[in-house]
Coordinates of C-alpha atoms and ligand atoms in Angstrom, one line a residue:
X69 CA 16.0 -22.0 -33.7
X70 CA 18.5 -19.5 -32.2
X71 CA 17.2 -17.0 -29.8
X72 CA 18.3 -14.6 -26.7
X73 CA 15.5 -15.5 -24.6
X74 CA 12.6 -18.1 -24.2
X75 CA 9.3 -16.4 -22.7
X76 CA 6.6 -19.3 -21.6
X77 CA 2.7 -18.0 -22.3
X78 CA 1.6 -15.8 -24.2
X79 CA -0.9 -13.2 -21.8
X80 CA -0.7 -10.3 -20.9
X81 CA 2.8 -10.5 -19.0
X82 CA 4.5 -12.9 -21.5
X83 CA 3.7 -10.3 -24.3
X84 CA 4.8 -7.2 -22.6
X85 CA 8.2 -9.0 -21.7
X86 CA 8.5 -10.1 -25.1
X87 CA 8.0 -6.6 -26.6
X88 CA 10.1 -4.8 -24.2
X89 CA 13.1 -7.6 -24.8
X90 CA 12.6 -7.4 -29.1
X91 CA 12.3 -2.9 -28.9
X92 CA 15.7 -3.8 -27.3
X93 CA 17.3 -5.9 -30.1
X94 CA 17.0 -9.0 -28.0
X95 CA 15.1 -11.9 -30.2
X96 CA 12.5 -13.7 -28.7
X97 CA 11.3 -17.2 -28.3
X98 CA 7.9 -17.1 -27.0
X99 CA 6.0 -20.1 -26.4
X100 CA 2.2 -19.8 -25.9
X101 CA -0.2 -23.5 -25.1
X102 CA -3.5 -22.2 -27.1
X103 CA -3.7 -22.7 -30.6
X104 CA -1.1 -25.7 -30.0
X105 CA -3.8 -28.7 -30.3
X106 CA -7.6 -29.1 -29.7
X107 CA -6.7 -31.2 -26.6
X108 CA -8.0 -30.1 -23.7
X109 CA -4.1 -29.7 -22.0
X110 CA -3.4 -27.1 -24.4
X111 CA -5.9 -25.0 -23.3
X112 CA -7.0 -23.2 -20.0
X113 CA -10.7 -23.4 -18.0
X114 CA -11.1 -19.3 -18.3
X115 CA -9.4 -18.6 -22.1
X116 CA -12.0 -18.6 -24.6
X117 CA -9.8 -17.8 -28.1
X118 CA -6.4 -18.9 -28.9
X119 CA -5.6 -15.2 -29.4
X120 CA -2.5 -13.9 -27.5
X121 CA -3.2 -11.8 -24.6
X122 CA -6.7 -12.7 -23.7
X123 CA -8.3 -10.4 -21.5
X124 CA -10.2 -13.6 -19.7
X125 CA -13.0 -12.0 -17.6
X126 CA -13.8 -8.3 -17.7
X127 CA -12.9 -6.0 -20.4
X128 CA -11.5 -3.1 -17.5
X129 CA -7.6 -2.0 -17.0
X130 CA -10.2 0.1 -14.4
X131 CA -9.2 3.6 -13.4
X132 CA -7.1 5.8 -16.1
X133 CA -6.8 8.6 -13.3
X134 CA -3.5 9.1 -13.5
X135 CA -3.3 12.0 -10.6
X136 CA -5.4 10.0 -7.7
X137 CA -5.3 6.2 -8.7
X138 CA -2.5 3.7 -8.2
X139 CA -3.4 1.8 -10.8
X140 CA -3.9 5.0 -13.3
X141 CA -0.3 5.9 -11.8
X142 CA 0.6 2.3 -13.1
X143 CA -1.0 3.5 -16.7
X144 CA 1.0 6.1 -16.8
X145 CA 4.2 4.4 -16.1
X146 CA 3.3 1.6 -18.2
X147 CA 3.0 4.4 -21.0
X148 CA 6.5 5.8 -20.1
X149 CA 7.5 2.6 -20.9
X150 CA 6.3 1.9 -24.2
X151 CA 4.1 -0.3 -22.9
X152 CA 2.5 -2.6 -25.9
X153 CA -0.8 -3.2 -23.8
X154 CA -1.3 0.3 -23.3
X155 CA -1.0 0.8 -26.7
X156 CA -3.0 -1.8 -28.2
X157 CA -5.5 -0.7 -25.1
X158 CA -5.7 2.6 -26.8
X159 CA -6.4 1.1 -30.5
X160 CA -9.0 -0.9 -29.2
X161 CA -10.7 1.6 -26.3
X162 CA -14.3 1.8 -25.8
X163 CA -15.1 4.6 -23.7
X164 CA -16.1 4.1 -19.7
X165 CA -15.9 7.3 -18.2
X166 CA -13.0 7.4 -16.2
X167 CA -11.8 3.9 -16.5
X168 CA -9.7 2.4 -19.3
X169 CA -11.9 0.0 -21.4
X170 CA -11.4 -2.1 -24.3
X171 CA -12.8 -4.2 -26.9
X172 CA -11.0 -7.5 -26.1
X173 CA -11.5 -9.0 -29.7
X174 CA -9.7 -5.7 -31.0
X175 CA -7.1 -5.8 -28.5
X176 CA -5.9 -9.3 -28.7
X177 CA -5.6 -9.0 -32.5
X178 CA -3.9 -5.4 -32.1
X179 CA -1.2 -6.9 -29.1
X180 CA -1.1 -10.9 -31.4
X181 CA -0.2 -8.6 -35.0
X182 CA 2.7 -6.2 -33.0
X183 CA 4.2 -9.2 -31.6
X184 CA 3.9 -12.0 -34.8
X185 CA 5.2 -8.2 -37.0
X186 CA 8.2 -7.7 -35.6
X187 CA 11.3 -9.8 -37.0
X188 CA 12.6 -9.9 -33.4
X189 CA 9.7 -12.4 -32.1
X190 CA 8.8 -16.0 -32.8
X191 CA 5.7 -17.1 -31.8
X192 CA 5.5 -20.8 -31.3
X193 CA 2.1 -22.9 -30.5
X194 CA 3.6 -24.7 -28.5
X195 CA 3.3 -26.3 -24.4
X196 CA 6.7 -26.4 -22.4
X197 CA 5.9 -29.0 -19.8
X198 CA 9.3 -28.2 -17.7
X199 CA 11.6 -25.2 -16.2
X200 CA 14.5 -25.3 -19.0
X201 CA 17.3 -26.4 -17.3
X202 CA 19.5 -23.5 -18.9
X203 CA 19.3 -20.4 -20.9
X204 CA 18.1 -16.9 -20.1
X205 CA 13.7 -17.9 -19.5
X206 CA 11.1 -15.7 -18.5
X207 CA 7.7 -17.8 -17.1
X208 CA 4.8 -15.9 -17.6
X209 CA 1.7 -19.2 -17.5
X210 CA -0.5 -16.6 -15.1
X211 CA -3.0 -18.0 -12.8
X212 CA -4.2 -21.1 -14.6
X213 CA -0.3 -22.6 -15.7
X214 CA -1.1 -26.1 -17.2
X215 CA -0.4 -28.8 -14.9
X216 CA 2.9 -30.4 -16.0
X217 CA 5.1 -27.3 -16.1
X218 CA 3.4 -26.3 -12.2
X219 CA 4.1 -29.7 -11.0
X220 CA 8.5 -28.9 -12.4
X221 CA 8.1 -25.7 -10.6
X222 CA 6.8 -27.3 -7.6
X223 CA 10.3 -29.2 -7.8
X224 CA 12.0 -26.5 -8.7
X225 CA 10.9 -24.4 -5.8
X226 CA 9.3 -27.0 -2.8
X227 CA 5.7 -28.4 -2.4
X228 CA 4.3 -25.6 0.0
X229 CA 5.7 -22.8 -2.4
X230 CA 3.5 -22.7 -5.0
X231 CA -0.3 -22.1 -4.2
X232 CA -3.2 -23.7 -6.7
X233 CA -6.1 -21.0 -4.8
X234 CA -5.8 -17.3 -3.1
X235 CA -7.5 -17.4 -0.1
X236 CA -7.6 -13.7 0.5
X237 CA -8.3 -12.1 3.9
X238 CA -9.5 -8.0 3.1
X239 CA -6.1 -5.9 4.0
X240 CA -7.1 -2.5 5.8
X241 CA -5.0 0.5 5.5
X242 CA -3.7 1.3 8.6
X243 CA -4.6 4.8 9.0
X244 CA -8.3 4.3 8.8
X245 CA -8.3 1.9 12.1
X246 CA -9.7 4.0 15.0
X247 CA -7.1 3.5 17.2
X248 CA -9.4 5.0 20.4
X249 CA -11.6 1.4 19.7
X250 CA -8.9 -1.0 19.1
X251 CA -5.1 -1.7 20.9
X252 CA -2.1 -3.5 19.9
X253 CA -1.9 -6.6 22.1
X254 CA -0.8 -10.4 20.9
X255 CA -2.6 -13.4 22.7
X256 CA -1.2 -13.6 25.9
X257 CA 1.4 -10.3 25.1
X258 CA 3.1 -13.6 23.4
X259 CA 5.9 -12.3 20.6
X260 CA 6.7 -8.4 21.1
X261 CA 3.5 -8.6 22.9
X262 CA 1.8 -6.0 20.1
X263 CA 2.0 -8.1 17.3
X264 CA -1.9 -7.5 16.6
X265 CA -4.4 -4.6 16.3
X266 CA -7.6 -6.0 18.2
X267 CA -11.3 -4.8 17.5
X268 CA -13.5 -6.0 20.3
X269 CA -17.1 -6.9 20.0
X270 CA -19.9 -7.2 22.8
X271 CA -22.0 -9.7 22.7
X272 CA -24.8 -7.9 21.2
X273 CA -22.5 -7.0 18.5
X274 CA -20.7 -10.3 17.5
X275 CA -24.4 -11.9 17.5
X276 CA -25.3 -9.1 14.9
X277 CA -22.3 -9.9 12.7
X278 CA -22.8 -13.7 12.7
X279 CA -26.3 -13.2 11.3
X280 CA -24.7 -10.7 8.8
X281 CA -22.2 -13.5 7.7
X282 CA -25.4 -15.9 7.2
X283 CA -26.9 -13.2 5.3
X284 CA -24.8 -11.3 3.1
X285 CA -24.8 -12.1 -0.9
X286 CA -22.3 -14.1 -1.8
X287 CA -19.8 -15.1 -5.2
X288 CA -20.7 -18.4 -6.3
X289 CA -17.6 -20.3 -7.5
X290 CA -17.3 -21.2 -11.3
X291 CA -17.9 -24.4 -12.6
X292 CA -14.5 -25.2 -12.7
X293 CA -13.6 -24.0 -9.2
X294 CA -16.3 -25.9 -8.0
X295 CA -13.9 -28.1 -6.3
X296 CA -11.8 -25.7 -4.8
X297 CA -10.6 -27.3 -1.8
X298 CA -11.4 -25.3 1.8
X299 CA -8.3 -26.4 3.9
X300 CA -9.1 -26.0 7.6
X301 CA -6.7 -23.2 7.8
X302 CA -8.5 -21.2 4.7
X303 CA -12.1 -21.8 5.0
X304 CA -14.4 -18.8 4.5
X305 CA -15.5 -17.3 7.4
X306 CA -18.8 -17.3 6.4
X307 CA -18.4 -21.6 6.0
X308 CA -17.4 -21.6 9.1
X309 CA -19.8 -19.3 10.6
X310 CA -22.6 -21.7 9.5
X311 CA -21.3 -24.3 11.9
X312 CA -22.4 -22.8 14.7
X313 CA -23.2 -19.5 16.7
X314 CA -20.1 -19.6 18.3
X315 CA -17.7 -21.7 16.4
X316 CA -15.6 -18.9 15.1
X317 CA -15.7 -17.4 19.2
X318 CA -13.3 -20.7 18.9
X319 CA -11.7 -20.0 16.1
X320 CA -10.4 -16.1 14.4
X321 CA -12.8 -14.6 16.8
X322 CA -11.3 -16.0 19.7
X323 CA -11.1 -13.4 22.6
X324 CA -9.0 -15.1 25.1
X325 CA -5.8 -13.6 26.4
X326 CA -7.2 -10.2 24.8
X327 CA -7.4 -7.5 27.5
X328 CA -9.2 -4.4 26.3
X329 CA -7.1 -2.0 28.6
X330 CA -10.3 0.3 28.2
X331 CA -12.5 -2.2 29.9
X332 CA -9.8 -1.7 33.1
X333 CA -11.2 -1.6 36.3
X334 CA -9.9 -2.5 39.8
X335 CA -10.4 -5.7 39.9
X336 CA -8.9 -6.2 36.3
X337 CA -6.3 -3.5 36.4
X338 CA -5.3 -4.9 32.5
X339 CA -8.6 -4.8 31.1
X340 CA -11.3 -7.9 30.2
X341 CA -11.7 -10.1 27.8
X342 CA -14.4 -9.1 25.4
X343 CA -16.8 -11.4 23.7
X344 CA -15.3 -11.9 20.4
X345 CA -12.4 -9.9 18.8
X346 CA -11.6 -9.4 14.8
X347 CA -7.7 -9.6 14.8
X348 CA -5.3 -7.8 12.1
X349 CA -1.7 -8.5 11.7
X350 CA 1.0 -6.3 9.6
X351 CA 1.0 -7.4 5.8
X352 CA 3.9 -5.3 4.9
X353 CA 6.9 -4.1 6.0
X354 CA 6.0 -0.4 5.8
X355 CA 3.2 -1.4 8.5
X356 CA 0.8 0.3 6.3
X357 CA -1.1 -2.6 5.4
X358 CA -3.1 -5.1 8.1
X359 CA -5.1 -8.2 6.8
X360 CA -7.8 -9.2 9.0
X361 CA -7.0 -12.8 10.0
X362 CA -8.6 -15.8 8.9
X363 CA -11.3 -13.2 7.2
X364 CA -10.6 -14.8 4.0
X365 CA -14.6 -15.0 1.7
X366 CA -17.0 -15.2 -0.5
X367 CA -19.1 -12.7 0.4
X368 CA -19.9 -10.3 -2.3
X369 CA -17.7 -7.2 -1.8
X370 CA -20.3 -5.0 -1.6
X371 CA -21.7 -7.2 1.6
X372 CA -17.9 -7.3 2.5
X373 CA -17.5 -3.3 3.2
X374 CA -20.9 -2.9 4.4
X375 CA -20.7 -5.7 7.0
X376 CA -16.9 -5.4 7.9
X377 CA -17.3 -1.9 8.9
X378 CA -19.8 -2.8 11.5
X379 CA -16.9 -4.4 13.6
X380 CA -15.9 -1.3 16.2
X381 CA -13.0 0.2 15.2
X382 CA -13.4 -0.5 11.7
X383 CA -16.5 1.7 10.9
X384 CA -13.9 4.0 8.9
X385 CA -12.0 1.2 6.9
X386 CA -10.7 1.9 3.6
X387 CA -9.8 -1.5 2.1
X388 CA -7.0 -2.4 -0.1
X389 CA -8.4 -5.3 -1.3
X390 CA -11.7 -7.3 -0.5
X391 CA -11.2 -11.2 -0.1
X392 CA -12.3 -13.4 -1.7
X393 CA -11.4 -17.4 -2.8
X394 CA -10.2 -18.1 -6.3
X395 CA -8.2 -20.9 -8.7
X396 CA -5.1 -19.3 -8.6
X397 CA -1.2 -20.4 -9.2
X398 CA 0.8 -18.3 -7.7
X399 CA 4.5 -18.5 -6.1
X400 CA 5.3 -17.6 -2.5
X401 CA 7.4 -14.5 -4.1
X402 CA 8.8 -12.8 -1.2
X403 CA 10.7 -16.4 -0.4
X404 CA 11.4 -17.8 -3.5
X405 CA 12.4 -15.2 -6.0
X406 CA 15.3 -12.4 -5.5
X407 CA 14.8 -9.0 -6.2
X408 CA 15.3 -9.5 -10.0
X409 CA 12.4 -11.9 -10.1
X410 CA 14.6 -14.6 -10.6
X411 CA 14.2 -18.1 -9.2
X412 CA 16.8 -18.5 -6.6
X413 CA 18.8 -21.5 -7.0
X414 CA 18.1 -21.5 -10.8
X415 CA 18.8 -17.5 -11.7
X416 CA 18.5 -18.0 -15.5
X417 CA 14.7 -18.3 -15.1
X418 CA 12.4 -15.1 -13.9
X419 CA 8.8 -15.3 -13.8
X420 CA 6.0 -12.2 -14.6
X421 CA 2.9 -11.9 -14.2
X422 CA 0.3 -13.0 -12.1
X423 CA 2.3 -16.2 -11.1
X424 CA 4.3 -14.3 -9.2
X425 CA 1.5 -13.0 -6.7
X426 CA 0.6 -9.7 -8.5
X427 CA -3.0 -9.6 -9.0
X428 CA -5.3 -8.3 -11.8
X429 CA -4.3 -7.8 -16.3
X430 CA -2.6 -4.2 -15.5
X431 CA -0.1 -5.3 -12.6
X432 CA 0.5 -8.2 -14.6
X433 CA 1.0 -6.4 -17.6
X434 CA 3.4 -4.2 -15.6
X435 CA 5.9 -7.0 -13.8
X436 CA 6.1 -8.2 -17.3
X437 CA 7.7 -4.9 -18.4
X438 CA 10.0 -5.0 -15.6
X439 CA 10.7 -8.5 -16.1
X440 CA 11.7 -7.7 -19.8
X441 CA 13.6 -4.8 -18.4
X442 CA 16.0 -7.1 -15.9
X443 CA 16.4 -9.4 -18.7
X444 CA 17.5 -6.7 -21.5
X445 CA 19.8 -5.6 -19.0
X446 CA 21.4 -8.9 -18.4
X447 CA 21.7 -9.9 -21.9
X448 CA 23.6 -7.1 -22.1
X449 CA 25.7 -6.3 -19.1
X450 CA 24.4 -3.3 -17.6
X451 CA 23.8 -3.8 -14.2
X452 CA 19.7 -3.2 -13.4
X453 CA 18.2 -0.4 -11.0
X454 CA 15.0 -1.0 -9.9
X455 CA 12.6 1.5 -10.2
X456 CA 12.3 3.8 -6.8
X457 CA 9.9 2.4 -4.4
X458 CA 7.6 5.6 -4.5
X459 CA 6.6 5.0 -8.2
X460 CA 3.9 2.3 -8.9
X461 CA 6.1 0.0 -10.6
X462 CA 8.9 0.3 -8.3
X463 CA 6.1 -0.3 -5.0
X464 CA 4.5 -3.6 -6.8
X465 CA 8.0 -4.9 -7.2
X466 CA 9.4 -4.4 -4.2
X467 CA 6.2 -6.1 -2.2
X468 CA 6.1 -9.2 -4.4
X469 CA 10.1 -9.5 -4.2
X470 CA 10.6 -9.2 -0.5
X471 CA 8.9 -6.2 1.3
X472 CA 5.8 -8.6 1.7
X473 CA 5.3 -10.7 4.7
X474 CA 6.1 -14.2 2.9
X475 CA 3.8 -16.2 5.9
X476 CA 0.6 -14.6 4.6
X477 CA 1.5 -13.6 0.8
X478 CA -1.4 -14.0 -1.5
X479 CA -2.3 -11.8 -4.6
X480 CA -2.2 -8.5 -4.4
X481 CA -3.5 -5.3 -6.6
X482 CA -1.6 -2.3 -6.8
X483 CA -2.4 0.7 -3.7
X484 CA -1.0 3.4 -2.2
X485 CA -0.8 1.2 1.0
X486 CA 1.9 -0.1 -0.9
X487 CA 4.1 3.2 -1.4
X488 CA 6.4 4.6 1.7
X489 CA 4.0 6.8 3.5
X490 CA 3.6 10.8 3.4
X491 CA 2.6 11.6 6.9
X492 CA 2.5 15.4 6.6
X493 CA 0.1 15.4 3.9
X494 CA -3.5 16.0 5.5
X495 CA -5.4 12.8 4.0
X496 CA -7.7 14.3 1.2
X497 CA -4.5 15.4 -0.7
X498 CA -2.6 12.5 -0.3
X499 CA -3.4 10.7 -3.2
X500 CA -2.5 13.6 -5.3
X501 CA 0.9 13.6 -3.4
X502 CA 1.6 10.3 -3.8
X503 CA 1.7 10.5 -7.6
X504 CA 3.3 13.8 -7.3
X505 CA 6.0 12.1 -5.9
X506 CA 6.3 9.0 -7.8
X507 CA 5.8 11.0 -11.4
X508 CA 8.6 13.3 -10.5
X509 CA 10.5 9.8 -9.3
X510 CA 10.1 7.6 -12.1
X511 CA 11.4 10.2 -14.5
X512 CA 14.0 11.0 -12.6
X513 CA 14.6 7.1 -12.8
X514 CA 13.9 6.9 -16.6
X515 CA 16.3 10.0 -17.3
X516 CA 19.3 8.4 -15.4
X517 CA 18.5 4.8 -16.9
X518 CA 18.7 6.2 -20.5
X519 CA 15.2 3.9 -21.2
X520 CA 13.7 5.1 -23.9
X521 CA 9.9 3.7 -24.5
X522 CA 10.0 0.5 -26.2
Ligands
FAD259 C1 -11.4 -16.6 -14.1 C2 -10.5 -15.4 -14.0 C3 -11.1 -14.1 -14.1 C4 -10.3 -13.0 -14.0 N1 -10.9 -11.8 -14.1 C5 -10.1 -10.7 -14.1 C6 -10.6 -9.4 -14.3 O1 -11.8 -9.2 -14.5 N2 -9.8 -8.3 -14.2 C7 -8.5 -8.4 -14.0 O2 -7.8 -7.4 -14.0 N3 -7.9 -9.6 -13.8 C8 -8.7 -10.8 -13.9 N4 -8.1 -12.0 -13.7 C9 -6.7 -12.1 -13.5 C10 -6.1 -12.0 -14.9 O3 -6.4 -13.1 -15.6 C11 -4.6 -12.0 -14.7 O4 -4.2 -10.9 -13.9 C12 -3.8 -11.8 -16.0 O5 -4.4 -12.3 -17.1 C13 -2.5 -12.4 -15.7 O6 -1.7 -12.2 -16.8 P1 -0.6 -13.3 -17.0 O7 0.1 -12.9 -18.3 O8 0.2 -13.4 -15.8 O9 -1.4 -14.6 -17.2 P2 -2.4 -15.0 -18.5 O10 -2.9 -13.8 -19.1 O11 -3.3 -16.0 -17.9 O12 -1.4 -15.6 -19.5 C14 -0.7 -16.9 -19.3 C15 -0.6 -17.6 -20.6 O13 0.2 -18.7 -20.4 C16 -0.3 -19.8 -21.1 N5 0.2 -21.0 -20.6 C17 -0.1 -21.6 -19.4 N6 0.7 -22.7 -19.2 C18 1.5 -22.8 -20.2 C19 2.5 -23.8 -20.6 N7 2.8 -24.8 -19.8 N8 3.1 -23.6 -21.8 C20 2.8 -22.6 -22.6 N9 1.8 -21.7 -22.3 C21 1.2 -21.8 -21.1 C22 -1.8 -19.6 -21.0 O14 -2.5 -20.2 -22.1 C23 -1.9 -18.1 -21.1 O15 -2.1 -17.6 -22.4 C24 -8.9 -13.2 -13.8 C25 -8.3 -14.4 -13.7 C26 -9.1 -15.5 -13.8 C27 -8.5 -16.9 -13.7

């Protein structure tokens, strides 16, 4: 069979890529595991059908707010764009208030008939247990890629490349840390000697949390996750908190080294030590984002919020993401791919989707595009433009290709922590200006890249 392109799996991702590339004129191979056999290799612990595009969990592309929301931003682009999700989302919408909602029987069948339709696409049953070794390839297996093919990219790209679980720490938006409770300081001013922002707790305080940590609800894993391995340097802090009162004052909450300068006094001209401190490092290169280290869980994220902004200086926090502990396969990004998404070392082959650290069906759905994008404009010789790092699209892509912090990279949703920040916008009508901006930006990008919706 002669084709431009081979796509591996058939989600979300795989079938955006696959429609943008076949709008284009390109023809597509595109290979898809379910439906290939009844053995239990060609299928996935979370997919229930054999339909394309499976929306595996909940049946939410979540906010449709296209004036406040990041990811009703990324609607809107996606729409720009022809996107086939957010048109088969429309066909098969149930209604949800503001979100976007679907009937997932409805939309699989509407997004499985465009593709199989068009005479660009062929649709094969079939499991690709290895990278190709040439031709133009786009891998798109999400989170739960079948064993064989992870273990060739796992060659392809180095053992300690590709992660098999998240292990998420929450990620706080820098603006709402109160700065008058916490300092910068690194242990021992080691590094730049400000590496960290440092919330301190009393003992009172840091006795209080602990119990919260025993307390709050949390996610019980799957059956399938059930032996989801807790390395010692991603165990929940809540596992670890049930060691002991004061195992994690040995361990993330460690205080020594830490000099809260407003505890100065004569005799400690620096500041003291407090009893425990919560530590946050930089998670982007903006310096918008900080992940609270070692935080990763499985508290519920309701008990999260409520019990994260007890720690001083964090009674404000906005979250950009919660953590939490999941299966996941996902590639260290930042490291490993350039800015075209393609493997380095091995440029014929660009991954999409949720394998490359993106996290959720609508930012998945969306890196698909663009990797169908970059592709079309390979194939035929136009040299690609990314999309301006102030739209949604362009933000996500720039974070997963390089603008993240490869050490602690691990799935991430689309957020405004993610966009180049507006500082003289007062705060309650930033959100409104940052999709001002990016609106105005990605047409101004669609206009001068003659891209017509797919
Ligand atoms: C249990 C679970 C619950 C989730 N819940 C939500 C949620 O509620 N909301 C949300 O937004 N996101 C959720 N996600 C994340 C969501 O699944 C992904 O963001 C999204 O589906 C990723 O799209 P994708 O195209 O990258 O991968 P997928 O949609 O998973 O598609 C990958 C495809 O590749 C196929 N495949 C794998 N290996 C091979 C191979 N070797 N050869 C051929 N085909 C292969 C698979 O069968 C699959 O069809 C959840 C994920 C999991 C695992």
């Amino acid at each position: 069979m002669i084709h431009d392109i081979h796509i591996v799996g058939g989600g979300l991702a795989g079938c955006e890529a696959a429609w943008q590339l076949a709008q284009r004129g390109v023809s597509v191979r595109l290979s898809e595991m379910r439906g290939a056999s009844d053995s239990l290799a060609d299928r996935t612990p979370a997919h229930q059908t054999d339909g394309l595009a499976e929306l595996v969990c909940s049946n939410s592309f979540r906010s449709d707010d296209d004036a406040k929301n990041a990811v009703g931003l990324l609607h809107h682009e996606m729409r720009q764009l022809g996107s086939l999700v957010m048109r088969a989302g429309e066909v098969a919408r149930v209604p949800a208030g503001s979100a976007m909602a679907v009937d997932r029987d409805v939309f699989s069948v509407e997004v499985e008939r465009a593709l199989t339709e068009h005479p660009k696409i062929t649709v094969m049953r079939e499991r690709i247990d290895a990278l190709p070794a040439s031709g133009p390839t786009i891998v798109a297996t999400g989170p739960l890629t079948a064993e064989a093919l992870a273990t060739s990219i796992v060659a392809a790209t180095g053992q300690d490349r590709l992660a098999f679980f998240d292990a998420i720490a929450p990620i706080v938006h820098r603006d709402s840390i109160d700065m008058d409770v916490c300092w910068f300081q690194s242990r021992w001013n080691k590094g730049d000697g400000k590496d960290y922002i440092n919330c301190p707790m009393t003992r009172d305080q840091y006795l209080a949390f602990h119990q919260g940590l025993l307390d709050g609800e949390k996610i019980v894993f799957k059956e399938w996750e059930a032996d989801t391995p807790y390395f010692e340097g991603c165990m929940p802090i809540e596992v670890m908190a049930a060691r002991g009162v004061d195992t994690l004052r040995f361990g993330p909450m460690k205080p020594v080294g830490l000099d809260n300068p407003r505890d100065a006094n004569p005799e400690f001209p620096q500041g003291r030590w407090p009893h425990a401190v919560v530590q946050l490092r930089q998670d982007n290169k903006l310096g918008t984002l900080w992940n609270m280290v070692g935080f990763q869980t499985k508290l519920k994220h309701g008990a999260q919020t409520e019990l994260f902004r007890t720690i001083p200086g964090l009674q404000n926090a906005e979250f950009a993401r919660l953590g939490g502990l999941h299966r996941n396969t996902f590639l260290n990004s930042p490291l490993v791919l350039d800015r075209q998404l393609r493997l380095k070392g091995a440029d014929h082959i660009r991954f999409a989707g949720q394998i490359t650290g993106c996290e959720g069906y609508v930012e998945s759905s969306a890196v698909g595009i663009m990797a169908g994008l970059m592709a079309a404009s390979e194939l035929s010789g136009r040299a690609w433009e990314a999309p301006p790092r102030t739209t949604a699209m362009g933000a996500l892509l720039a974070h997963i290709t390089g603008d993240a912090e490869a050490e602690t990279y691990q799935p991430m949703n689309v957020n405004f922590g993610l966009f180049p920040p507006l500082h003289d916008v007062g705060k309650k009508a930033r959100k409104e200006a940052y999709t001002d901006r990016a609106k105005a930006d990605f047409s101004a990008w669609t206009t001068s890249r003659q891209l017509e919706p797919a």
